[in-house]
XYZ file of C-alpha atoms in Angstrom:
759
model
C -39.312 -96.111 -31.429
C -41.160 -95.106 -28.283
C -40.229 -91.490 -28.960
C -41.546 -91.754 -32.522
C -44.814 -93.223 -31.238
C -45.086 -90.374 -28.725
C -44.536 -87.773 -31.455
C -47.115 -89.509 -33.663
C -49.689 -89.430 -30.869
C -49.046 -85.718 -30.390
C -49.887 -85.311 -34.082
C -53.208 -87.157 -33.567
C -52.029 -90.526 -34.887
C -53.070 -93.716 -33.162
C -49.866 -95.646 -32.443
C -50.321 -99.430 -32.664
C -47.419 -101.674 -31.588
C -48.585 -104.868 -33.261
C -47.343 -108.407 -32.790
C -46.069 -110.232 -35.860
C -49.186 -112.394 -36.160
C -51.430 -109.289 -36.086
C -49.425 -107.178 -38.517
C -50.431 -105.203 -40.482
C -53.435 -103.868 -38.528
C -56.740 -103.421 -40.358
C -57.437 -100.213 -42.230
C -59.081 -97.402 -40.299
C -60.502 -93.965 -41.045
C -58.195 -92.240 -38.548
C -54.416 -91.828 -38.997
C -52.568 -94.885 -37.672
C -48.857 -95.495 -37.008
C -48.316 -99.277 -37.153
C -45.070 -100.339 -35.474
C -43.327 -103.699 -35.869
C -40.008 -104.037 -34.072
C -37.322 -106.595 -35.037
C -38.791 -107.593 -38.397
C -35.752 -109.831 -39.009
C -36.737 -111.963 -35.998
C -40.420 -112.491 -36.724
C -40.508 -112.450 -40.527
C -41.878 -115.551 -42.216
C -43.555 -116.161 -45.569
C -47.040 -115.562 -44.166
C -46.111 -112.193 -42.636
C -44.198 -111.024 -45.715
C -47.079 -112.071 -47.982
C -49.598 -110.116 -45.878
C -47.409 -107.031 -45.873
C -46.705 -107.231 -49.607
C -50.416 -107.542 -50.364
C -51.136 -104.383 -48.355
C -48.429 -102.245 -49.956
C -50.588 -101.103 -52.859
C -53.385 -100.060 -50.482
C -51.154 -97.883 -48.293
C -51.163 -95.073 -50.847
C -54.895 -94.622 -50.260
C -55.048 -95.202 -46.486
C -54.088 -92.935 -43.549
C -51.681 -95.567 -42.246
C -47.900 -95.353 -41.788
C -45.651 -98.346 -41.117
C -42.597 -98.146 -38.912
C -40.435 -101.264 -39.237
C -37.084 -101.975 -37.615
C -34.589 -104.676 -38.511
C -30.923 -105.345 -37.928
C -28.413 -105.348 -40.776
C -26.724 -108.677 -41.592
C -29.377 -110.529 -39.570
C -31.965 -111.432 -42.188
C -32.226 -113.843 -45.072
C -33.022 -113.584 -48.753
C -36.823 -113.323 -48.323
C -36.565 -110.298 -46.045
C -33.883 -108.809 -48.307
C -36.268 -109.003 -51.275
C -39.092 -107.512 -49.213
C -36.888 -104.580 -48.188
C -36.065 -104.074 -51.866
C -39.792 -104.058 -52.653
C -40.354 -101.389 -49.992
C -37.670 -99.227 -51.588
C -39.245 -99.746 -55.015
C -42.456 -98.321 -53.554
C -40.586 -95.247 -52.395
C -40.383 -96.086 -48.710
C -37.782 -94.227 -46.665
C -34.906 -96.199 -45.159
C -33.088 -94.708 -42.172
C -29.719 -96.120 -41.123
C -29.202 -95.700 -37.382
C -25.601 -95.010 -36.455
C -23.717 -95.044 -33.175
C -24.470 -92.629 -30.356
C -22.198 -89.647 -29.884
C -20.628 -89.107 -26.426
C -23.222 -86.419 -25.774
C -25.971 -88.817 -26.853
C -24.618 -91.464 -24.470
C -24.623 -88.904 -21.654
C -28.247 -87.942 -22.344
C -29.321 -91.589 -22.525
C -27.661 -92.438 -19.202
C -29.224 -89.362 -17.611
C -32.703 -90.341 -18.822
C -32.441 -93.914 -17.532
C -30.548 -93.301 -14.271
C -32.222 -90.016 -13.332
C -28.943 -88.114 -12.963
C -26.011 -87.158 -15.195
C -23.142 -89.699 -15.162
C -19.779 -89.017 -13.577
C -16.512 -89.539 -15.556
C -16.116 -93.090 -14.228
C -19.563 -94.103 -15.459
C -18.917 -92.458 -18.840
C -15.678 -94.419 -19.118
C -17.554 -97.653 -18.404
C -20.228 -96.717 -20.955
C -17.430 -96.131 -23.460
C -16.933 -99.909 -23.545
C -20.266 -100.069 -25.414
C -18.764 -97.907 -28.174
C -21.949 -95.865 -28.575
C -23.933 -98.938 -29.663
C -27.517 -98.023 -28.626
C -28.680 -101.518 -27.624
C -25.596 -102.192 -25.493
C -25.684 -98.731 -23.907
C -29.343 -99.080 -22.904
C -28.735 -102.602 -21.572
C -25.767 -101.342 -19.543
C -27.676 -98.430 -18.000
C -30.733 -100.500 -17.104
C -28.591 -103.397 -15.916
C -26.557 -101.178 -13.594
C -29.768 -99.801 -12.121
C -31.399 -103.236 -11.742
C -28.313 -104.813 -10.120
C -27.761 -101.888 -7.747
C -24.375 -101.063 -9.261
C -25.010 -97.316 -9.487
C -26.031 -94.668 -6.969
C -26.664 -90.949 -7.082
C -24.231 -88.776 -5.137
C -24.602 -84.990 -5.205
C -27.036 -85.274 -8.117
C -24.499 -87.312 -10.142
C -24.776 -91.004 -11.086
C -21.730 -92.888 -9.795
C -20.922 -96.523 -10.657
C -20.128 -98.725 -7.652
C -19.102 -101.917 -9.488
C -17.562 -102.479 -12.909
C -18.919 -106.043 -13.166
C -20.965 -106.720 -16.293
C -24.678 -106.523 -15.355
C -26.888 -109.561 -15.913
C -28.989 -107.656 -18.457
C -25.899 -107.002 -20.602
C -24.859 -110.655 -20.476
C -28.381 -111.673 -21.515
C -28.418 -109.128 -24.348
C -25.055 -110.320 -25.684
C -26.154 -113.959 -25.498
C -29.230 -113.090 -27.577
C -27.046 -111.320 -30.146
C -24.757 -114.327 -30.454
C -27.539 -116.907 -30.714
C -27.974 -116.272 -34.446
C -24.273 -116.906 -35.129
C -24.316 -120.662 -34.554
C -22.495 -122.790 -32.014
C -19.170 -122.956 -33.878
C -18.914 -119.159 -34.109
C -19.841 -118.819 -30.441
C -17.074 -121.284 -29.550
C -14.639 -119.257 -31.640
C -15.594 -116.046 -29.798
C -15.199 -117.702 -26.391
C -11.723 -118.814 -27.435
C -10.936 -115.307 -28.644
C -11.814 -113.724 -25.290
C -8.885 -115.419 -23.534
C -6.451 -113.915 -26.043
C -7.073 -110.345 -24.919
C -8.564 -107.318 -26.687
C -6.538 -108.017 -29.880
C -5.443 -111.313 -31.378
C -4.446 -113.029 -34.599
C -6.183 -115.713 -36.584
C -3.192 -117.944 -35.895
C -3.904 -117.667 -32.162
C -7.426 -118.922 -32.781
C -6.176 -121.733 -35.012
C -3.775 -122.827 -32.261
C -6.691 -123.201 -29.823
C -9.364 -124.531 -32.184
C -7.229 -127.304 -33.650
C -10.276 -129.342 -34.688
C -11.740 -126.526 -36.816
C -10.546 -126.540 -40.457
C -9.155 -123.242 -41.786
C -12.115 -122.726 -44.124
C -14.537 -123.221 -41.233
C -12.575 -120.803 -39.064
C -12.633 -118.239 -41.881
C -16.417 -118.570 -42.120
C -16.785 -118.070 -38.351
C -14.613 -114.963 -38.397
C -16.569 -113.600 -41.360
C -19.917 -114.092 -39.597
C -18.619 -112.355 -36.475
C -17.384 -109.419 -38.570
C -20.676 -109.195 -40.471
C -22.753 -108.912 -37.324
C -20.385 -106.354 -35.842
C -18.842 -108.377 -33.015
C -15.293 -108.505 -34.414
C -13.329 -105.851 -36.228
C -10.181 -105.842 -38.373
C -7.292 -103.807 -37.004
C -3.867 -102.952 -38.326
C -1.057 -105.488 -38.755
C -3.522 -108.221 -39.736
C -5.032 -108.389 -36.248
C -8.599 -108.898 -35.100
C -10.297 -107.332 -32.094
C -13.664 -107.190 -30.411
C -15.453 -104.113 -31.667
C -16.972 -103.509 -28.233
C -14.983 -104.264 -25.091
C -18.277 -104.674 -23.211
C -19.177 -107.616 -25.470
C -15.817 -109.280 -24.817
C -16.195 -108.901 -21.057
C -19.785 -110.158 -21.192
C -18.648 -113.320 -23.002
C -15.808 -113.795 -20.498
C -18.136 -113.499 -17.512
C -20.684 -115.800 -19.169
C -18.060 -118.529 -19.671
C -17.500 -120.955 -16.806
C -14.152 -120.638 -15.033
C -13.195 -124.230 -15.880
C -13.849 -123.634 -19.570
C -11.706 -120.481 -19.519
C -8.849 -122.410 -17.902
C -9.012 -125.070 -20.637
C -8.917 -122.358 -23.316
C -5.987 -120.616 -21.640
C -4.104 -123.900 -21.477
C -4.775 -124.528 -25.181
C -3.578 -121.027 -26.031
C -0.261 -121.567 -24.269
C 0.321 -125.164 -25.453
C 2.569 -125.955 -28.455
C 1.055 -127.107 -31.725
C 0.684 -130.757 -32.664
C 3.909 -130.556 -34.642
C 5.810 -129.692 -31.473
C 6.449 -126.078 -32.404
C 4.505 -122.904 -33.033
C 4.060 -121.282 -36.435
C 6.017 -118.108 -36.937
C 4.556 -115.063 -35.227
C 2.768 -112.629 -37.511
C 2.071 -115.266 -40.168
C -1.558 -115.661 -41.229
C -1.366 -119.244 -40.063
C 0.487 -118.481 -36.833
C 0.091 -116.507 -33.615
C 0.651 -112.782 -33.403
C 2.462 -112.954 -30.066
C 4.745 -115.343 -28.210
C 4.687 -116.290 -24.533
C 7.600 -114.774 -22.550
C 9.555 -118.027 -22.411
C 9.404 -118.675 -26.155
C 12.535 -118.001 -28.219
C 12.428 -115.333 -30.913
C 12.358 -116.609 -34.478
C 14.174 -115.177 -37.432
C 12.469 -112.651 -39.652
C 12.436 -114.958 -42.674
C 9.479 -114.523 -45.057
C 6.491 -116.551 -43.981
C 4.586 -118.946 -46.216
C 0.887 -118.213 -46.774
C -1.590 -121.053 -46.516
C -4.200 -121.081 -49.260
C -7.055 -121.478 -46.747
C -6.151 -118.160 -45.084
C -6.688 -116.064 -48.226
C -10.404 -115.610 -47.457
C -9.604 -114.128 -44.056
C -6.917 -111.886 -45.532
C -9.390 -110.642 -48.157
C -11.899 -109.681 -45.448
C -9.180 -107.842 -43.524
C -8.019 -105.974 -46.609
C -11.525 -104.768 -47.475
C -12.077 -103.673 -43.869
C -8.816 -101.686 -43.745
C -9.596 -99.980 -47.056
C -13.127 -99.032 -45.983
C -11.684 -97.454 -42.836
C -9.259 -95.364 -44.872
C -6.190 -97.063 -43.386
C -4.385 -96.984 -46.705
C -0.854 -97.114 -45.341
C -1.646 -100.107 -43.129
C -3.415 -101.843 -46.011
C -0.428 -101.185 -48.282
C 2.046 -102.538 -45.718
C -0.063 -105.640 -45.083
C -0.328 -106.229 -48.836
C 3.445 -105.937 -49.251
C 4.000 -108.486 -46.475
C 1.403 -110.801 -47.989
C 2.987 -110.472 -51.429
C 6.410 -111.522 -50.138
C 4.944 -114.600 -48.482
C 2.879 -115.562 -51.527
C 5.829 -115.178 -53.891
C 7.828 -117.485 -51.609
C 5.081 -120.114 -51.618
C 3.984 -119.624 -55.235
C 0.400 -118.892 -54.124
C -1.161 -117.075 -57.109
C -4.454 -116.005 -55.530
C -2.661 -114.351 -52.626
C -0.340 -112.510 -55.011
C -3.340 -111.211 -56.974
C -5.021 -110.088 -53.733
C -1.886 -108.256 -52.567
C -1.478 -106.414 -55.873
C -5.206 -105.622 -55.948
C -5.002 -103.949 -52.520
C -1.907 -102.010 -53.578
C -3.675 -100.929 -56.776
C -6.720 -99.637 -54.877
C -4.446 -97.675 -52.535
C -2.546 -96.221 -55.499
C -5.712 -95.300 -57.419
C -7.315 -93.582 -54.440
C -4.038 -91.800 -53.759
C -3.881 -90.367 -57.281
C -1.156 -92.715 -58.569
C -3.120 -93.852 -61.604
C -0.211 -95.168 -63.663
C 1.089 -97.203 -60.719
C -2.407 -98.541 -60.025
C -2.766 -99.713 -63.616
C 0.634 -101.434 -63.493
C -0.291 -103.272 -60.292
C -3.705 -104.309 -61.621
C -2.175 -105.682 -64.790
C 0.412 -107.642 -62.801
C -2.350 -108.986 -60.567
C -4.324 -110.090 -63.623
C -1.231 -111.726 -65.115
C -0.616 -114.026 -62.120
C -4.202 -115.321 -62.071
C -4.127 -118.768 -63.710
C -6.551 -119.601 -66.536
C -9.606 -121.728 -65.868
C -11.958 -122.123 -62.935
C -10.707 -121.540 -59.391
C -12.167 -121.865 -55.907
C -14.726 -119.391 -54.550
C -12.311 -116.894 -53.010
C -10.096 -117.065 -56.099
C -13.081 -116.194 -58.275
C -14.030 -113.286 -55.999
C -10.507 -111.853 -56.170
C -10.434 -112.316 -59.966
C -13.693 -110.382 -60.269
C -12.334 -107.617 -58.036
C -9.160 -107.313 -60.131
C -11.341 -107.042 -63.255
C -13.455 -104.375 -61.545
C -10.302 -102.443 -60.662
C -9.154 -102.615 -64.298
C -12.520 -101.270 -65.453
C -12.284 -98.365 -62.981
C -8.905 -97.563 -64.539
C -10.470 -97.446 -68.004
C -9.277 -100.848 -69.236
C -12.623 -102.549 -69.836
C -11.254 -104.734 -72.631
C -8.555 -106.124 -70.333
C -11.137 -106.618 -67.579
C -13.392 -108.616 -69.893
C -10.418 -110.631 -71.154
C -9.475 -111.522 -67.559
C -12.992 -112.701 -66.726
C -13.046 -114.896 -69.813
C -9.554 -116.261 -69.088
C -10.607 -117.277 -65.587
C -13.893 -118.765 -66.887
C -15.883 -116.364 -64.692
C -18.013 -114.826 -67.424
C -19.428 -115.995 -70.730
C -20.164 -112.488 -71.977
C -23.310 -110.318 -72.054
C -25.407 -113.128 -73.523
C -24.229 -115.744 -71.025
C -25.788 -117.093 -67.863
C -26.896 -114.378 -65.374
C -24.443 -113.877 -62.500
C -24.664 -115.986 -59.361
C -22.947 -113.360 -57.197
C -23.063 -109.610 -56.747
C -19.323 -109.200 -57.249
C -19.492 -110.765 -60.726
C -22.753 -108.989 -61.555
C -21.317 -105.607 -60.563
C -18.050 -106.181 -62.426
C -19.750 -107.339 -65.622
C -22.318 -104.539 -65.374
C -19.559 -101.949 -65.023
C -17.913 -103.304 -68.186
C -21.186 -103.268 -70.129
C -22.077 -99.798 -68.827
C -18.793 -98.331 -70.079
C -19.394 -100.033 -73.444
C -22.855 -98.428 -73.661
C -25.077 -101.438 -72.968
C -26.853 -99.877 -69.988
C -29.974 -101.999 -70.339
C -28.025 -105.248 -70.003
C -25.982 -103.771 -67.131
C -29.174 -102.932 -65.259
C -30.616 -106.406 -65.852
C -27.469 -108.190 -64.648
C -27.280 -106.217 -61.424
C -30.984 -106.709 -60.808
C -30.458 -110.470 -61.139
C -27.364 -110.430 -58.929
C -28.963 -108.363 -56.164
C -31.532 -111.126 -55.672
C -28.795 -113.542 -54.557
C -26.519 -111.111 -52.690
C -24.489 -112.647 -49.890
C -23.506 -110.814 -46.722
C -19.788 -110.495 -47.573
C -20.740 -108.811 -50.861
C -22.864 -106.037 -49.373
C -20.032 -103.529 -49.565
C -20.688 -103.573 -53.328
C -24.358 -102.553 -53.060
C -23.749 -98.765 -53.345
C -21.674 -99.272 -56.505
C -24.245 -101.625 -58.028
C -27.069 -99.144 -57.367
C -24.930 -96.346 -58.827
C -24.453 -98.331 -62.051
C -28.215 -98.873 -62.278
C -28.855 -95.176 -61.599
C -26.429 -94.243 -64.377
C -28.241 -96.610 -66.748
C -31.538 -94.903 -65.940
C -30.022 -91.435 -66.356
C -28.465 -92.261 -69.721
C -31.803 -93.696 -70.906
C -33.704 -90.567 -69.880
C -35.543 -92.111 -66.928
C -34.712 -89.351 -64.451
C -37.237 -90.336 -61.770
C -35.923 -93.899 -61.752
C -32.377 -92.570 -61.522
C -33.321 -90.429 -58.510
C -34.902 -93.402 -56.760
C -31.796 -95.510 -57.357
C -29.534 -92.723 -56.084
C -31.600 -92.604 -52.890
C -31.186 -96.367 -52.550
C -27.454 -96.042 -53.147
C -27.168 -93.450 -50.386
C -29.177 -95.640 -47.995
C -26.845 -98.572 -48.705
C -23.741 -96.526 -47.879
C -22.719 -97.000 -44.265
C -21.884 -93.839 -42.284
C -18.166 -93.478 -41.651
C -17.212 -96.088 -44.253
C -14.921 -94.966 -47.048
C -16.249 -96.061 -50.441
C -13.563 -97.586 -52.632
C -14.550 -95.668 -55.762
C -16.232 -92.357 -56.560
C -19.013 -93.724 -58.766
C -21.868 -93.324 -56.261
C -21.220 -89.616 -55.637
C -20.456 -88.991 -59.318
C -23.790 -90.410 -60.470
C -25.685 -88.634 -57.670
C -24.115 -85.324 -58.736
C -25.120 -85.822 -62.385
C -28.691 -86.801 -61.503
C -29.177 -83.819 -59.181
C -27.745 -81.412 -61.769
C -29.932 -82.859 -64.508
C -32.997 -82.349 -62.331
C -32.260 -78.928 -60.792
C -29.876 -77.264 -63.232
C -26.257 -76.150 -63.432
C -26.513 -73.681 -60.539
C -27.470 -76.485 -58.185
C -24.643 -78.613 -59.562
C -22.174 -75.833 -58.727
C -23.589 -75.562 -55.216
C -23.086 -79.302 -54.738
C -19.540 -79.147 -56.108
C -18.630 -76.409 -53.649
C -20.345 -78.150 -50.745
C -21.477 -81.751 -50.417
C -19.352 -83.062 -53.298
C -16.320 -80.771 -53.010
C -14.214 -83.867 -52.306
C -14.740 -84.965 -55.917
C -12.501 -82.067 -56.976
C -10.091 -82.210 -54.047
C -9.612 -85.975 -54.254
C -8.145 -87.786 -57.257
C -10.438 -90.836 -57.444
C -13.139 -89.493 -59.752
C -10.748 -87.914 -62.251
C -8.846 -91.214 -62.451
C -12.011 -93.278 -62.946
C -13.944 -90.955 -65.293
C -12.126 -89.055 -68.078
C -15.322 -87.117 -68.776
C -15.815 -85.897 -65.201
C -13.514 -82.851 -65.262
C -14.879 -81.517 -68.604
C -18.437 -82.073 -67.315
C -17.636 -80.033 -64.191
C -16.091 -77.230 -66.265
C -19.115 -77.074 -68.550
C -21.474 -77.054 -65.549
C -19.480 -74.297 -63.833
C -19.400 -72.128 -66.974
C -23.139 -72.641 -67.512
C -23.764 -71.377 -63.968
C -21.380 -68.413 -64.417
C -18.840 -69.824 -61.954
C -15.508 -69.423 -63.792
C -13.458 -69.694 -60.588
C -14.813 -73.188 -59.976
C -14.020 -74.120 -63.584
C -10.440 -72.911 -63.107
C -10.151 -74.918 -59.876
C -11.252 -78.084 -61.679
C -8.769 -77.514 -64.515
C -5.909 -76.945 -62.057
C -6.780 -80.108 -60.133
C -7.004 -82.395 -63.160
C -3.924 -80.848 -64.812
C -1.837 -81.408 -61.673
C -3.024 -84.996 -61.548
C -2.225 -85.493 -65.239
C 1.268 -84.038 -64.780
C 1.898 -86.504 -61.943
C 0.702 -89.410 -64.118
C 2.177 -88.661 -67.525
C 2.004 -92.341 -68.493
C -1.756 -92.546 -67.816
C -3.366 -91.450 -71.097
C -6.997 -90.963 -69.896
C -5.919 -88.266 -67.412
C -3.851 -86.468 -70.044
C -6.806 -86.300 -72.434
C -9.192 -85.309 -69.642
C -6.964 -82.365 -68.694
C -6.626 -81.403 -72.377
C -10.427 -81.457 -72.786
C -11.162 -79.508 -69.591
C -8.508 -76.889 -70.316
C -9.593 -76.518 -73.933
C -13.189 -75.982 -72.859
C -12.194 -73.325 -70.311
C -9.916 -71.449 -72.751
C -12.096 -71.922 -75.831
C -9.314 -73.799 -77.634
C -10.639 -75.442 -80.823
C -7.480 -77.463 -81.411
C -7.478 -78.862 -77.873
C -11.131 -79.905 -78.134
C -10.544 -81.513 -81.532
C -7.596 -83.470 -80.120
C -9.631 -84.498 -77.090
C -12.420 -85.785 -79.308
C -10.019 -87.976 -81.284
C -7.904 -89.133 -78.315
C -10.604 -89.905 -75.743
C -10.926 -93.697 -75.414
C -14.102 -93.356 -73.329
C -16.902 -92.957 -75.881
C -19.124 -90.789 -73.673
C -16.245 -88.394 -72.985
C -15.449 -88.240 -76.714
C -19.086 -87.343 -77.392
C -18.855 -84.490 -74.873
C -15.716 -83.212 -76.619
C -17.463 -83.257 -80.009
C -20.464 -81.415 -78.577
C -18.241 -78.868 -76.812
C -16.368 -78.242 -80.065
C -19.649 -77.847 -81.964
C -20.931 -75.281 -79.457
C -17.639 -73.368 -79.658
C -17.737 -73.284 -83.467
C -21.362 -72.179 -83.421
C -20.642 -69.374 -80.936
C -17.754 -68.140 -83.103
C -20.007 -68.003 -86.157
C -17.710 -70.160 -88.267
C -20.687 -71.513 -90.133
C -23.398 -73.963 -89.217
C -21.852 -76.643 -91.412
C -18.714 -77.081 -89.301
C -20.684 -77.023 -86.052
C -23.303 -79.356 -87.483
C -20.687 -81.941 -88.395
C -19.465 -81.956 -84.787
C -23.020 -82.300 -83.495
C -23.685 -85.214 -85.843
C -20.504 -86.897 -84.612
C -21.536 -86.216 -81.011
C -24.956 -87.778 -81.588
C -23.499 -90.966 -83.015
C -20.989 -91.188 -80.177
C -23.716 -90.659 -77.589
C -25.767 -93.407 -79.200
C -22.752 -95.715 -79.129
C -22.291 -94.900 -75.429
C -25.949 -95.676 -74.750
C -26.556 -92.056 -73.669
C -29.969 -91.666 -75.282
C -30.894 -88.573 -73.277
C -27.771 -86.783 -74.481
C -28.350 -87.985 -78.047
C -31.895 -86.619 -77.961
C -30.542 -83.229 -76.847
C -28.180 -83.166 -79.833
C -30.972 -84.214 -82.209
C -33.065 -81.277 -81.010
C -30.127 -78.916 -81.553
C -29.565 -80.260 -85.084
C -33.243 -79.802 -85.867
C -33.026 -76.147 -84.839
C -29.902 -75.682 -86.964
C -31.320 -77.159 -90.167
C -34.819 -78.712 -90.158
C -34.802 -81.921 -92.207
C -36.697 -82.008 -95.505
C -40.142 -83.562 -95.496
C -38.994 -86.517 -97.580
C -35.429 -87.266 -98.618
C -34.750 -88.010 -102.242
C -32.703 -91.135 -101.528
C -34.275 -93.491 -99.055
C -32.137 -96.445 -97.963
C -32.430 -99.374 -100.323
C -32.200 -101.792 -97.410
C -33.570 -100.756 -93.989
C -31.367 -103.394 -92.395
C -28.324 -101.395 -93.525
C -29.707 -98.071 -92.254
C -30.985 -99.024 -88.802
C -29.143 -100.013 -85.668
C -29.980 -103.283 -83.928
C -32.243 -101.571 -81.397
C -33.990 -99.577 -84.122
C -34.612 -102.750 -86.145
C -36.187 -104.440 -83.131
C -38.471 -101.454 -82.503
C -39.433 -101.163 -86.183
C -40.387 -104.842 -86.423
C -42.843 -104.523 -83.540
C -44.244 -101.140 -84.572
C -45.199 -102.392 -88.044
C -47.123 -105.182 -86.313
C -49.332 -102.512 -84.745
C -47.885 -102.445 -81.233
C -48.027 -99.276 -79.148
C -44.900 -97.736 -77.648
C -45.791 -99.176 -74.253
C -46.257 -102.664 -75.715
C -42.928 -102.415 -77.552
C -41.241 -101.239 -74.347
C -42.581 -104.217 -72.428
C -41.586 -106.657 -75.157
C -38.006 -105.365 -75.421
C -37.558 -104.497 -71.722
C -37.012 -100.822 -72.566
C -38.569 -97.609 -71.290
C -41.260 -95.856 -73.324
C -38.874 -92.900 -73.579
C -36.237 -95.097 -75.215
C -38.749 -96.601 -77.663
C -39.923 -93.117 -78.639
C -36.305 -92.047 -79.146
C -35.606 -94.988 -81.497
C -38.848 -94.344 -83.371
C -37.922 -90.701 -83.997
C -34.565 -91.835 -85.391
C -36.332 -94.296 -87.719
C -38.674 -91.551 -88.964
C -35.712 -89.235 -89.539
C -33.698 -91.824 -91.478
C -36.621 -92.754 -93.744
C -38.033 -89.217 -94.085
C -41.466 -90.164 -92.751
C -43.714 -88.618 -90.110
C -45.979 -91.359 -88.761
C -46.261 -95.015 -87.867
C -48.751 -95.445 -90.703
C -46.181 -94.226 -93.237
C -43.608 -96.591 -91.742
C -45.966 -99.559 -92.053
C -46.967 -98.607 -95.621
C -43.388 -98.075 -96.805
C -42.272 -101.240 -95.061
C -45.099 -103.217 -96.685
C -44.109 -101.943 -100.126
C -40.491 -102.885 -99.464
C -41.166 -106.377 -98.109
C -43.572 -107.209 -100.910
C -40.594 -107.254 -103.240
C -38.012 -108.790 -100.929
C -39.654 -111.335 -98.638
C -39.053 -114.997 -99.391
C -41.033 -117.995 -98.210
C -39.622 -119.613 -95.089
C -40.341 -123.253 -94.308
C -41.505 -123.828 -90.739
C -41.590 -127.054 -88.764
C -45.093 -127.716 -90.062
C -43.696 -127.526 -93.638
C -46.145 -124.737 -94.434
C -44.653 -121.695 -96.198
C -44.823 -118.514 -94.125
C -43.198 -115.123 -94.087
C -41.013 -113.443 -91.524
C -40.239 -109.839 -90.763
C -36.585 -110.788 -90.360
C -36.393 -111.337 -94.103
C -37.351 -107.713 -94.670
C -35.406 -105.980 -91.917
C -32.398 -108.192 -91.498
C -29.262 -108.028 -89.412
C -26.083 -106.851 -91.028
């Protein structure tokens, strides 16, 4: 931040490092850079209120804010404020770890000489974490543990400097006493340890409490999940700092507890989630019989599984899941079985084994008992439903949520967790209800918990897709930027939705040529990897169409080869078969293949693309506008069913160019309720009351673009050209059909619902 302030001053800004009570500084005529470090530490309601009140004024003032805060270290109020900043278009920069060269430069700047290999090895214990690396360098200098020899900085003592111990203590203060006690116990177990080792020492801590402590330590970045269901300190320097900050007598007590037998007179089996991962030398080896999983350990196992998957350790995750499944089958633990099959399904899906992934997901859903379960059971149920939806089985996903009493449906109570909100929104998005999907995620994001933050990129991607389908391209771009900011560098996302939506939005904005450039560069992995083609049957045909539009036939052929190979390897997975048929038919100009794809696609949006592709092919071959027009009409209705209003509007414009509609049709619908969709009825009712498009949009929670789209459809269906004609025709119709309705005051009145009624 000092460097940024220095650069700002060089550009004639006045850099102001304000205290929390003085932030934000008053407006000035000159350019000002206002800096507030560690917002998560100083934020309170008064500060957040002052900053929120000033947001609107920043657009008209020469003032820039530079705020820093630590992930996983702030509460709901700060989370909402950060969301508000993003809504205003503020830029969010995620600071990653330092590279080895960056560590070398930092040590050179602080110590005045380049480090020797021994000092670099010591600095490696900080893992490139900037705060720890700076504390180490300054601490070594302050404690006289480094000297310069032949213009090279050489470390003279490997003891942890006092500044590092103080820094680590400050980091751990926010974790609470119980988590700090857990970490002290963990230090005596060595660099790696098992949860069972901790449980053997902390005998007074219940399993659920221990799981919460481990989760907090993982969230803040102190602990990490390794292979074979083991935990480890992410930074060796932190472990050594805790060791050296713990009194010798306390360490001896912990070591004694670690080597003592359990209260039952024997140790749990090694490797079991409830037992230690190693045995002392004098302990006898136990048989390799399947272990029994304790229900309280499922939460910890879930955290480990997610961590392994995000790190791309698929084989280790698969092996751990197989071991867990054997233990859960032996004990009859249903939640653990569902978790194991969920992990195996994710590994299979991301590895291109779509049919196997679907089988595993269905088996996982089958073992989940009906009715309410505990918190971790509900989380795993939601994740299994999400996995089913990513495999194209939204009906089965919704059925599972209802069976487990997790979800009441689109009209039920808003979600109380991000995992349920994201799962339900994904289901509704696939079914075409993008507006409800956006609303549910918006409600869920307000109550997001730390363990759920891995879902934020997917939730933002679903919202961005909703905006894109509704024609709100600027909103979609803003949500894509948020999605990218929420993605952590180096973390493998467990589905391809975020990149898929970002690709569509960028192509919609900049054209097919830019889409091809992205597909051959930044998003080339979407073709090389199987995830997207498994999740989205319309992705491969979309890529082929984009490539052909940009005169890139080689890319189109590459996409067809990739999806066809995947379909051949998954003959039992129908969505891939149809996707390959559609993409190949589009590339070859095969009418029969496109017609089959239109009828066999189960994804409505993909079926709409097939109908449109077939219509374009028929039109290009001059087979008559009638045949092409019928395909375009079918495509428009399918797009409307999929909630893709922008695509539907494109088809409407094409149909208008083919055959302009007559000024007034001979046969108007006898009943407008039979002719209009539910959304069109709602718009019509408000328009005839004299509301503007903006007022209707606010009333129905739609965009003005969407209202205008529905209004054009109403005009087309009734053969009218203006709102005045709609009101006049509607008045003539209702004069003959409206009936008196008795209200609570017993006075007869009339209602618009009696004229335009639901069917």
